[in-house]
Amino acid sequence: MSQTNPTIVRTRFAPSPSGPLHVGGARTALFCWAYAKAHGGSFILRIEDTDQKRSSDAACQALMHDLRWLGIDWDEGPEFDGIGGGDFGPYFCSKRLDIYHKYIDQLLDEGKAYRAFETPQDLDAARNDAKRQKHNYRYDRSALKLDQATIQAYLDEGRPYVVRFKLPNDEPILVRDEVRGEVTVDPKEMDDFVILKADGYPTYHFAVVVDDELMDITHVIRGQEHLNNTAKHVLLQDALGFRRPVFAHLSLIFNPDGSKMSKRDKDKALRSAVREENIQSSPTPTISDETWQWWSQSKDHQLDLDDTVALADALNLVLPEIDVDDFRRAGYLPQVLVNYLALLGWSPGNDVEKFDRAFLIEHFDLDRIIKSHAKFDRDKLLAFNLDAIQAMSPKQFRDLWYAHCREYHPKFVEELSPEQFDMLAAANQSRSKTLDDTVKSSQFFIMADDAIEYEQTKAVRKALCNGDPSGYDHLAAIKPLLADLTDWTKDAIEPVVDKYSKEHANGKLGKVAQPLRIAVSGSTVSPAIFETLAILGREAVVNRITRCLANRQQFLDTSNA
Ligand code: GLU
């Protein structure tokens, strides 16, 4: 069947809703979207829920939420959050069973497919035999030897069966790919593959071919891991008399250390931390001993998301971001992630690296897709994110930080007054690489005064104890000056502290500011000191200085010990 000359471009992203949307999937969706938009076409979202056991509605909703967050909106597809619908639905494979059955029947009638009644146990035994004899397993076509009467008898007794596609011949299968050129696949590497499962659902291979045809898909852009599948798909397309879309297979994405980026990277990070620290039993009550044992037994055993996060927390480990949701939680901006994803296997040329959606749409084409593997460089992404945050207006940053906190750290919204929140956002912007960056070092703003713990570090000790007067002495002396201040604003606090340090610390503001910072926060990291004091309010500042001073002896004792 010859390649069609598509006039209206229609691309599709066809995820299986079996887990979170990861970077690779998001990159595929973005390329499909960008190509359609760049060519005045339509981008379709189709949910490939052919594997009933692994598909879930929750995963499907999360996936659509992630795409929307990235701004990868579909012109047609499931209805979600005000978009979707279309004339080519339903857009869920599970709702298209009658359509698949019609084409299965067509292939059966034409003798291009056949029913096979072997049980999973029969097939396992045959596979094991092949393994023992050290040759590749291929289905032996026993079912083709069954006569019509036997088949009918099996059907009458309700015996389960699958439908297999009958490979037409042994001729090499040619796949023309826009990225990889002409690829030839030897049909001996495959066998009469299953197109309809015993549960009445089509396999992915069959559904994808039928759906791409009926949805008028002109360009199939997907990950390289599907290249071998494509050989099966073109055979099915030819057998069904379908058009052949343009194929483009995107290279794999690698970590900077050369390993393939995968959803297992989080598990790998956990395992290596556990190994390094020689941890033998669950360090968190969230994970039961039983679960811990099970997880420890095999690399194939993966903790669920909650347990993964709990274990990482217990180990004080920052997990590598893999899923779109990881990046959102970590405070990356969607437009930055989209920009970065676009560079994973594509480039607009002329060393241009930073661009927005409009630029992407204007310049995206398949001929600039790179054949070699893409490298996921988190440092570069982080640098992009930092630049984008620093380029924002204070209001833009405040609004985004508010939304981020409301979703992931609601205490900041609940415990701070709106004025305090706005001041904190303003103070945090310049030190934020991501929206989440300053959350940890801002915790002291929402802690009770008596919950502040003083870090037992060299830097803290030096700031509080060294010198004469020491940091503690400065705190004791400046406390009444601050307590007497009537106007509690940054502009009112600054001259008081400045004057004090000129008179009592040789003008070295740090000698006074650092003990103050430690007294109110417990550590040496906070936003600028005058902003910090202004946000906390006089009462909290005075309380915390009092408490820090009261702790003096105890601190000296423990830090000398
Ligand atoms: N459901 C397949 C996947 O998630 C889709 C592959 C394709 O685009 O054809 O990988």
Coordinates of C-alpha atoms and ligand atoms in Angstrom, one line a residue:
M1 CA 0.0 0.0 0.0
S2 CA 1.5 3.3 -0.9
Q3 CA 2.1 6.1 1.4
T4 CA -0.6 8.7 1.5
N5 CA 0.1 12.3 0.7
P6 CA -1.5 13.9 3.8
T7 CA -3.1 17.2 3.3
I8 CA -4.6 17.7 6.8
V9 CA -2.1 16.7 9.4
R10 CA -3.5 14.6 12.3
T11 CA -1.2 13.4 15.0
R12 CA -2.1 11.5 18.1
F13 CA -0.7 10.7 21.5
A14 CA -1.9 7.3 22.6
P15 CA -0.9 6.6 26.2
S16 CA -1.8 3.5 28.2
P17 CA -3.3 4.7 31.4
S18 CA -1.3 2.3 33.6
G19 CA 0.9 4.8 35.5
P20 CA 2.1 8.4 35.7
L21 CA 3.1 10.3 32.7
H22 CA 6.8 10.3 32.6
V23 CA 9.3 12.5 30.8
G24 CA 9.5 10.3 27.7
G25 CA 5.7 10.2 27.3
A26 CA 5.5 13.9 27.7
R27 CA 8.2 14.5 25.1
T28 CA 6.3 12.3 22.6
A29 CA 3.0 14.1 23.3
L30 CA 4.8 17.4 22.9
F31 CA 6.3 16.5 19.6
C32 CA 3.0 15.2 18.3
W33 CA 1.3 18.4 19.4
A34 CA 3.9 20.7 18.0
Y35 CA 3.9 18.9 14.7
A36 CA 0.2 19.2 14.3
K37 CA 0.2 22.8 15.4
A38 CA 3.1 23.7 13.1
H39 CA 1.2 22.3 10.2
G40 CA -2.3 23.7 10.9
G41 CA -3.5 20.2 11.9
S42 CA -5.1 18.5 14.8
F43 CA -3.7 16.8 17.8
I44 CA -5.6 13.8 19.2
L45 CA -5.5 12.2 22.5
R46 CA -6.5 8.5 22.6
I47 CA -6.5 6.4 25.7
E48 CA -5.1 3.0 25.0
D49 CA -6.7 1.0 27.8
T50 CA -6.5 -2.3 26.0
D51 CA -4.9 -3.9 29.1
Q52 CA -7.7 -3.9 31.5
K53 CA -5.7 -5.2 34.4
R54 CA -3.1 -2.5 34.2
S55 CA -5.4 0.4 33.2
S56 CA -7.0 2.7 35.8
D57 CA -9.3 5.7 35.7
A58 CA -7.1 7.4 38.3
A59 CA -4.0 7.1 36.0
C60 CA -6.0 8.3 33.1
Q61 CA -7.2 11.4 34.9
A62 CA -3.7 12.1 36.2
L63 CA -2.3 11.8 32.7
M64 CA -4.8 14.3 31.3
H65 CA -4.1 16.7 34.2
D66 CA -0.4 16.5 33.5
L67 CA -0.9 17.2 29.8
R68 CA -3.1 20.2 30.6
W69 CA -0.6 21.5 33.0
L70 CA 2.1 21.4 30.3
G71 CA -0.3 23.2 28.0
I72 CA -0.4 20.2 25.6
D73 CA -4.1 20.6 24.8
W74 CA -5.8 18.1 22.6
D75 CA -8.1 19.1 19.8
E76 CA -9.9 15.8 20.0
G77 CA -10.0 13.2 22.7
P78 CA -11.6 12.5 26.0
E79 CA -13.5 15.3 27.5
F80 CA -11.6 16.8 30.4
D81 CA -11.5 20.2 32.0
G82 CA -13.3 22.0 29.1
I83 CA -11.5 20.4 26.2
G84 CA -11.9 17.2 24.1
G85 CA -14.7 15.6 22.3
G86 CA -14.6 15.2 18.5
D87 CA -16.1 13.3 15.6
F88 CA -13.8 10.3 15.6
G89 CA -14.6 9.0 19.1
P90 CA -14.9 7.2 21.3
Y91 CA -11.4 8.0 22.3
F92 CA -11.0 5.2 24.7
C93 CA -10.0 1.8 23.2
S94 CA -12.2 0.0 25.8
K95 CA -15.2 1.7 24.3
R96 CA -14.4 0.6 20.7
L97 CA -14.6 -3.1 21.1
D98 CA -17.4 -3.6 18.5
I99 CA -15.3 -1.7 16.0
Y100 CA -12.3 -4.0 16.6
H101 CA -14.4 -7.1 16.4
K102 CA -15.7 -6.0 13.0
Y103 CA -12.1 -5.9 11.6
I104 CA -11.1 -9.1 13.4
D105 CA -14.1 -10.8 11.7
Q106 CA -12.9 -9.4 8.4
L107 CA -9.4 -10.9 8.8
L108 CA -10.9 -14.2 10.0
D109 CA -13.2 -14.4 7.0
E110 CA -10.4 -13.6 4.6
G111 CA -8.1 -16.3 6.2
K112 CA -5.6 -13.6 7.3
A113 CA -6.1 -14.4 10.9
Y114 CA -7.1 -17.5 12.9
R115 CA -8.4 -18.6 16.2
A116 CA -6.0 -20.4 18.5
F117 CA -7.2 -22.4 21.6
E118 CA -3.9 -23.1 23.4
T119 CA -4.1 -22.3 27.1
P120 CA -1.5 -20.0 28.7
Q121 CA 0.0 -23.1 30.3
D122 CA 0.4 -24.8 26.9
L123 CA 2.2 -21.8 25.6
D124 CA 4.4 -21.5 28.7
A125 CA 5.5 -25.1 28.3
A126 CA 6.3 -24.5 24.6
R127 CA 8.3 -21.4 25.5
N128 CA 10.2 -23.2 28.1
D129 CA 11.0 -26.0 25.6
A130 CA 12.3 -23.5 23.2
K131 CA 14.4 -22.0 25.9
R132 CA 15.9 -25.4 26.8
Q133 CA 16.7 -26.0 23.2
K134 CA 18.2 -22.6 23.0
H135 CA 16.2 -21.3 20.1
N136 CA 13.7 -18.4 19.8
Y137 CA 10.2 -19.3 20.5
R138 CA 7.7 -18.9 17.6
Y139 CA 4.2 -20.1 17.8
D140 CA 4.0 -23.3 15.8
R141 CA 0.7 -22.7 14.1
S142 CA -0.9 -25.8 15.5
A143 CA -4.2 -24.0 15.5
L144 CA -4.1 -23.9 11.7
K145 CA -4.2 -27.7 11.6
L146 CA -7.6 -27.8 13.4
D147 CA -10.5 -28.6 11.1
Q148 CA -13.6 -26.6 10.9
A149 CA -15.7 -29.1 12.9
T150 CA -13.2 -29.1 15.8
I151 CA -13.1 -25.3 15.9
Q152 CA -16.9 -25.2 15.9
A153 CA -17.0 -27.8 18.7
Y154 CA -14.6 -25.7 20.8
L155 CA -16.6 -22.6 20.2
D156 CA -19.8 -24.3 21.1
E157 CA -18.3 -25.5 24.4
G158 CA -17.2 -22.0 25.1
R159 CA -13.5 -22.8 25.1
P160 CA -11.4 -19.6 25.4
Y161 CA -9.3 -18.6 22.4
V162 CA -7.2 -15.8 21.0
V163 CA -7.1 -14.6 17.4
R164 CA -3.6 -14.6 15.8
F165 CA -2.6 -12.7 12.7
K166 CA -1.2 -15.0 10.1
L167 CA 2.1 -13.6 8.9
P168 CA 1.7 -13.3 5.1
N169 CA 5.2 -14.5 4.1
D170 CA 8.8 -14.4 5.0
E171 CA 9.7 -11.3 3.0
P172 CA 11.6 -8.6 4.9
I173 CA 9.3 -5.8 6.1
L174 CA 10.3 -2.3 5.1
V175 CA 9.4 0.5 7.5
R176 CA 10.1 4.0 6.2
D177 CA 10.9 6.2 9.2
E178 CA 11.3 10.0 9.1
V179 CA 14.0 9.9 11.7
R180 CA 15.8 6.6 11.1
G181 CA 15.4 6.3 7.4
E182 CA 14.5 2.9 5.9
V183 CA 14.4 0.1 8.5
T184 CA 14.1 -3.5 7.5
V185 CA 12.7 -6.0 9.9
D186 CA 13.1 -9.8 9.4
P187 CA 9.7 -11.4 9.8
K188 CA 11.5 -14.4 11.3
E189 CA 11.9 -12.3 14.4
M190 CA 8.2 -12.5 14.9
D191 CA 5.5 -15.1 14.9
D192 CA 1.8 -15.1 14.2
F193 CA 1.1 -12.5 16.9
V194 CA -2.1 -12.3 18.9
I195 CA -4.5 -9.5 17.8
L196 CA -7.5 -10.5 20.0
K197 CA -7.0 -11.6 23.5
A198 CA -9.1 -14.2 25.3
D199 CA -10.9 -11.5 27.3
G200 CA -12.3 -10.1 24.0
Y201 CA -10.0 -7.1 24.0
P202 CA -7.7 -6.4 21.1
T203 CA -4.0 -6.3 21.7
Y204 CA -2.3 -2.9 21.4
H205 CA -1.0 -3.8 17.9
F206 CA -4.5 -4.3 16.6
A207 CA -6.2 -1.4 18.3
V208 CA -3.5 1.0 17.3
V209 CA -3.8 0.1 13.6
V210 CA -7.6 0.2 13.5
D211 CA -7.7 3.5 15.5
D212 CA -5.0 5.3 13.5
E213 CA -6.9 4.4 10.3
L214 CA -10.4 5.3 11.5
M215 CA -9.2 8.5 13.1
D216 CA -7.4 9.6 9.9
I217 CA -4.1 9.8 11.6
T218 CA -1.5 11.0 9.1
H219 CA 1.7 11.0 11.3
V220 CA 2.6 8.5 14.0
I221 CA 5.3 10.0 16.2
R222 CA 6.3 7.8 19.1
G223 CA 9.3 6.4 21.0
Q224 CA 12.0 4.3 19.4
E225 CA 10.9 1.3 21.6
H226 CA 8.0 1.0 19.2
L227 CA 10.0 0.6 16.0
N228 CA 9.8 -3.2 16.0
N229 CA 6.1 -3.0 16.7
T230 CA 5.8 -0.8 13.6
A231 CA 6.7 -3.8 11.4
K232 CA 3.7 -5.6 12.8
H233 CA 1.5 -2.5 12.3
V234 CA 2.4 -2.2 8.6
L235 CA 1.6 -5.8 8.0
L236 CA -1.8 -5.3 9.6
Q237 CA -2.3 -2.1 7.7
D238 CA -1.7 -3.9 4.4
A239 CA -3.8 -6.9 5.4
L240 CA -6.7 -4.6 6.3
G241 CA -6.3 -2.4 3.2
F242 CA -5.5 0.6 5.4
R243 CA -3.5 3.7 4.6
R244 CA 0.1 3.9 6.0
P245 CA 0.8 6.9 8.1
V246 CA 4.1 8.7 8.2
F247 CA 6.2 7.2 11.0
A248 CA 8.8 9.0 13.1
H249 CA 10.4 7.2 16.0
L250 CA 12.1 9.4 18.7
S251 CA 15.4 8.4 20.2
L252 CA 15.6 7.2 23.8
I253 CA 16.3 9.6 26.7
F254 CA 19.4 8.9 28.8
N255 CA 20.6 10.1 32.2
P256 CA 23.9 12.1 32.2
D257 CA 25.6 9.0 33.6
G258 CA 24.7 7.1 30.4
S259 CA 22.0 4.9 31.9
K260 CA 18.6 4.9 30.2
M261 CA 16.2 7.3 31.9
S262 CA 13.4 5.2 33.3
K263 CA 10.7 5.1 35.8
R264 CA 12.8 2.7 37.8
D265 CA 15.4 5.4 38.5
K266 CA 13.6 6.4 41.7
D267 CA 13.8 2.8 43.0
K268 CA 17.4 2.6 42.0
A269 CA 18.2 5.7 44.0
L270 CA 16.5 4.3 47.0
R271 CA 18.3 1.0 46.7
S272 CA 21.7 2.5 46.4
A273 CA 21.0 4.8 49.5
V274 CA 19.9 1.8 51.5
R275 CA 23.0 -0.1 50.4
E276 CA 25.3 2.7 51.2
E277 CA 23.9 3.3 54.6
N278 CA 23.7 -0.4 55.2
I279 CA 20.1 -0.2 56.3
Q280 CA 18.6 -3.6 57.2
S281 CA 15.1 -2.8 58.3
S282 CA 12.4 -0.3 57.5
P283 CA 13.5 3.2 58.7
T284 CA 9.9 4.4 58.7
P285 CA 6.7 3.1 60.3
T286 CA 4.8 3.8 57.1
I287 CA 6.5 0.8 55.5
S288 CA 5.7 -2.4 57.3
D289 CA 8.3 -5.1 57.9
E290 CA 6.5 -7.3 55.5
T291 CA 6.6 -4.7 52.7
W292 CA 10.2 -4.0 53.5
Q293 CA 11.1 -7.7 53.2
W294 CA 9.2 -8.1 50.0
W295 CA 10.9 -5.0 48.5
S296 CA 14.4 -6.1 49.6
Q297 CA 13.9 -9.6 48.0
S298 CA 14.0 -8.5 44.4
K299 CA 14.8 -5.6 42.2
D300 CA 11.5 -6.4 40.4
H301 CA 9.6 -5.5 43.4
Q302 CA 8.7 -1.8 43.4
L303 CA 7.2 0.2 46.3
D304 CA 4.1 2.2 45.5
L305 CA 4.4 6.0 45.3
D306 CA 3.5 6.7 48.9
D307 CA 6.0 4.2 50.2
T308 CA 8.6 5.5 47.8
V309 CA 8.2 9.0 49.1
A310 CA 8.1 7.9 52.7
L311 CA 11.3 6.0 52.3
A312 CA 13.0 8.9 50.5
D313 CA 11.9 11.2 53.3
A314 CA 13.2 8.8 56.0
L315 CA 16.6 8.6 54.2
N316 CA 16.6 12.4 53.5
L317 CA 17.0 11.6 49.9
V318 CA 15.9 13.8 47.0
L319 CA 14.6 11.4 44.4
P320 CA 15.3 12.0 40.7
E321 CA 12.4 13.6 39.0
I322 CA 11.0 11.3 36.3
D323 CA 7.3 11.8 36.0
V324 CA 5.7 15.1 35.0
D325 CA 4.1 15.2 38.5
D326 CA 7.6 15.0 40.1
F327 CA 8.6 18.1 38.2
R328 CA 5.5 19.9 39.2
R329 CA 5.9 19.1 42.8
A330 CA 9.6 20.1 42.6
G331 CA 8.5 23.5 41.5
Y332 CA 9.5 23.6 37.8
L333 CA 7.4 25.9 35.6
P334 CA 5.5 24.1 32.9
Q335 CA 6.7 26.4 30.1
V336 CA 10.3 25.7 31.1
L337 CA 9.7 22.0 31.1
V338 CA 8.1 22.2 27.7
N339 CA 11.0 24.2 26.4
Y340 CA 13.5 21.7 27.8
L341 CA 11.5 18.7 26.6
A342 CA 11.5 20.1 23.1
L343 CA 15.3 20.0 23.1
L344 CA 15.3 16.3 23.9
G345 CA 15.9 15.1 20.4
W346 CA 15.1 18.3 18.5
S347 CA 16.7 21.6 18.0
P348 CA 15.6 24.7 16.1
G349 CA 19.2 25.3 15.0
N350 CA 21.4 28.4 15.3
D351 CA 22.2 27.6 18.9
V352 CA 18.7 28.7 19.9
E353 CA 17.8 27.0 23.2
K354 CA 15.3 29.1 24.9
F355 CA 11.9 29.6 23.3
D356 CA 8.3 29.7 24.0
R357 CA 5.4 27.7 22.6
A358 CA 4.7 30.1 19.8
F359 CA 8.3 29.7 18.6
L360 CA 8.1 26.0 18.9
I361 CA 5.0 25.9 16.8
E362 CA 6.6 28.1 14.2
H363 CA 9.7 26.1 13.9
F364 CA 9.0 22.5 14.7
D365 CA 9.5 20.0 11.9
L366 CA 10.5 16.4 11.7
D367 CA 13.6 17.0 9.7
R368 CA 15.4 18.5 12.7
I369 CA 14.7 15.6 14.9
I370 CA 18.0 14.1 16.0
K371 CA 18.7 10.5 15.5
S372 CA 21.2 10.1 18.4
H373 CA 20.0 9.6 22.0
A374 CA 18.9 12.6 24.0
K375 CA 20.6 13.4 27.3
F376 CA 18.5 14.6 30.2
D377 CA 20.6 17.2 32.0
R378 CA 18.9 18.3 35.2
D379 CA 21.4 21.1 35.8
K380 CA 20.5 22.7 32.6
L381 CA 16.8 22.4 33.2
L382 CA 17.3 23.9 36.7
A383 CA 19.3 26.8 35.1
F384 CA 16.5 27.4 32.7
N385 CA 14.0 27.4 35.5
L386 CA 16.1 29.8 37.6
D387 CA 16.3 32.2 34.7
A388 CA 12.5 32.1 34.1
I389 CA 11.8 32.7 37.8
Q390 CA 14.2 35.6 38.0
A391 CA 12.6 37.1 34.9
M392 CA 9.2 37.2 36.4
S393 CA 7.5 40.2 37.9
P394 CA 7.1 40.0 41.7
K395 CA 3.4 39.7 41.2
Q396 CA 3.8 36.8 38.8
F397 CA 6.1 35.0 41.2
R398 CA 3.8 35.7 44.2
D399 CA 0.8 34.2 42.4
L400 CA 2.7 31.1 41.2
W401 CA 4.2 30.6 44.6
Y402 CA 0.8 31.0 46.2
A403 CA -0.7 28.3 43.9
H404 CA 2.3 26.0 44.6
C405 CA 2.1 26.4 48.3
R406 CA -1.7 26.0 48.3
E407 CA -1.3 22.7 46.6
Y408 CA 1.8 21.2 48.2
H409 CA 2.5 23.2 51.4
P410 CA -0.9 24.6 52.5
K411 CA 0.5 25.6 55.9
F412 CA 2.2 28.6 54.4
V413 CA -1.2 29.8 53.2
E414 CA -3.0 28.9 56.3
E415 CA -0.6 30.1 59.0
L416 CA 0.7 33.3 57.4
S417 CA -1.4 36.4 57.0
P418 CA -1.9 37.5 53.4
E419 CA 0.6 40.4 54.0
Q420 CA 3.1 38.1 55.6
F421 CA 2.7 35.6 52.7
D422 CA 3.3 38.4 50.1
M423 CA 6.3 39.6 51.9
L424 CA 7.8 36.1 52.1
A425 CA 7.2 35.5 48.4
A426 CA 8.9 38.8 47.6
A427 CA 11.8 37.9 49.8
N428 CA 12.1 34.4 48.4
Q429 CA 12.0 35.1 44.7
S430 CA 15.7 36.0 44.2
R431 CA 16.8 32.8 45.9
S432 CA 14.5 30.5 44.1
K433 CA 15.6 28.1 41.4
T434 CA 12.3 26.3 41.6
L435 CA 9.0 27.1 43.3
D436 CA 9.9 24.6 46.0
D437 CA 13.4 25.7 46.5
T438 CA 12.8 27.9 49.5
V439 CA 10.1 25.9 51.2
K440 CA 12.4 24.0 53.4
S441 CA 14.4 27.0 54.5
S442 CA 11.2 29.0 55.1
Q443 CA 9.6 26.5 57.5
F444 CA 10.6 28.6 60.5
F445 CA 8.2 31.3 59.4
I446 CA 5.3 28.9 60.1
M447 CA 6.7 27.2 63.2
A448 CA 5.7 28.0 66.7
D449 CA 8.2 30.1 68.5
D450 CA 9.1 27.4 70.9
A451 CA 9.5 24.8 68.2
I452 CA 12.6 26.4 66.7
E453 CA 15.6 24.2 67.1
Y454 CA 19.1 25.6 66.9
E455 CA 21.3 23.7 64.5
Q456 CA 24.5 22.3 66.1
T457 CA 26.8 23.4 63.4
K458 CA 30.1 25.2 63.3
A459 CA 28.6 28.2 61.6
V460 CA 25.9 28.5 64.2
R461 CA 28.4 28.1 67.1
K462 CA 30.7 30.6 65.6
A463 CA 28.0 33.3 65.1
L464 CA 26.6 32.9 68.6
C465 CA 29.6 32.2 70.8
N466 CA 32.8 33.7 69.2
G467 CA 34.0 37.2 69.9
D468 CA 33.7 39.7 72.6
P469 CA 30.9 40.7 72.6
S470 CA 29.7 37.4 71.3
G471 CA 26.6 36.9 69.2
Y472 CA 24.7 36.1 72.4
D473 CA 25.8 39.4 73.9
H474 CA 24.6 41.3 70.8
L475 CA 21.3 39.5 71.0
A476 CA 20.8 40.5 74.6
A477 CA 21.6 44.1 73.9
I478 CA 19.5 44.5 70.8
K479 CA 16.5 42.8 72.1
P480 CA 15.1 45.8 74.0
L481 CA 15.7 48.1 71.1
L482 CA 13.6 45.9 68.9
A483 CA 11.0 45.3 71.5
D484 CA 10.5 49.1 71.8
L485 CA 10.1 49.7 68.1
T486 CA 6.6 51.0 67.4
D487 CA 6.7 50.8 63.6
W488 CA 7.5 47.2 62.7
T489 CA 8.5 47.4 59.1
K490 CA 11.7 46.6 57.2
D491 CA 12.4 50.3 56.8
A492 CA 12.0 50.9 60.6
I493 CA 14.0 47.8 61.7
E494 CA 17.0 48.4 59.4
P495 CA 18.2 51.7 60.9
V496 CA 18.0 50.3 64.4
V497 CA 20.1 47.3 63.6
D498 CA 22.5 49.4 61.5
K499 CA 23.0 52.0 64.2
Y500 CA 23.5 49.3 66.8
S501 CA 26.1 47.5 64.7
K502 CA 28.0 50.7 64.0
E503 CA 28.1 51.5 67.7
H504 CA 28.8 48.0 69.1
A505 CA 30.2 45.8 66.3
N506 CA 32.6 48.1 64.5
G507 CA 29.9 48.6 61.8
K508 CA 30.0 44.8 61.0
L509 CA 26.4 44.2 60.3
G510 CA 27.0 40.4 60.0
K511 CA 28.1 40.2 63.6
V512 CA 24.6 41.2 64.6
A513 CA 22.5 40.0 61.7
Q514 CA 23.7 36.4 61.8
P515 CA 22.9 35.8 65.5
L516 CA 19.5 37.4 64.8
R517 CA 19.0 35.1 61.9
I518 CA 19.9 32.1 64.0
A519 CA 17.7 33.2 66.9
V520 CA 14.6 33.5 64.8
S521 CA 15.2 30.6 62.4
G522 CA 17.5 28.2 64.1
S523 CA 19.9 28.2 61.2
T524 CA 22.1 30.4 59.1
V525 CA 19.9 30.3 56.0
S526 CA 16.9 32.7 55.6
P527 CA 15.8 35.4 53.3
A528 CA 17.5 38.8 53.8
I529 CA 17.5 39.6 57.5
F530 CA 15.4 42.8 57.6
E531 CA 12.7 41.2 55.5
T532 CA 12.8 38.1 57.7
L533 CA 12.3 40.1 60.9
A534 CA 9.6 42.2 59.3
I535 CA 7.7 39.1 58.1
L536 CA 7.9 37.3 61.5
G537 CA 6.5 40.3 63.4
R538 CA 7.8 41.8 66.6
E539 CA 6.3 39.4 69.0
A540 CA 7.7 36.3 67.4
V541 CA 11.1 38.0 66.9
V542 CA 11.3 39.0 70.6
N543 CA 10.0 35.7 71.8
R544 CA 12.6 33.8 69.7
I545 CA 15.5 36.0 70.9
T546 CA 14.4 35.4 74.5
R547 CA 14.3 31.7 73.9
C548 CA 17.6 31.6 72.2
L549 CA 19.2 33.5 75.0
A550 CA 17.6 31.2 77.6
N551 CA 19.1 28.3 75.7
R552 CA 22.6 29.8 75.9
Q553 CA 24.0 27.5 78.6
Q554 CA 22.4 24.4 77.2
F555 CA 23.7 25.2 73.8
L556 CA 27.3 25.8 75.1
D557 CA 27.2 22.5 77.0
T558 CA 25.9 20.4 74.1
S559 CA 28.1 22.0 71.5
N560 CA 31.2 21.7 73.6
A561 CA 30.4 18.1 74.4
Ligands
GLU1 N1 0.0 2.8 24.2 C1 1.3 2.9 23.6 C2 2.3 3.4 24.7 O1 1.9 3.9 25.7 C3 1.2 3.8 22.5 C4 2.2 3.6 21.4 C5 1.9 4.3 20.2 O2 2.0 5.6 20.1 O3 1.5 3.7 19.2 O4 3.5 3.3 24.5

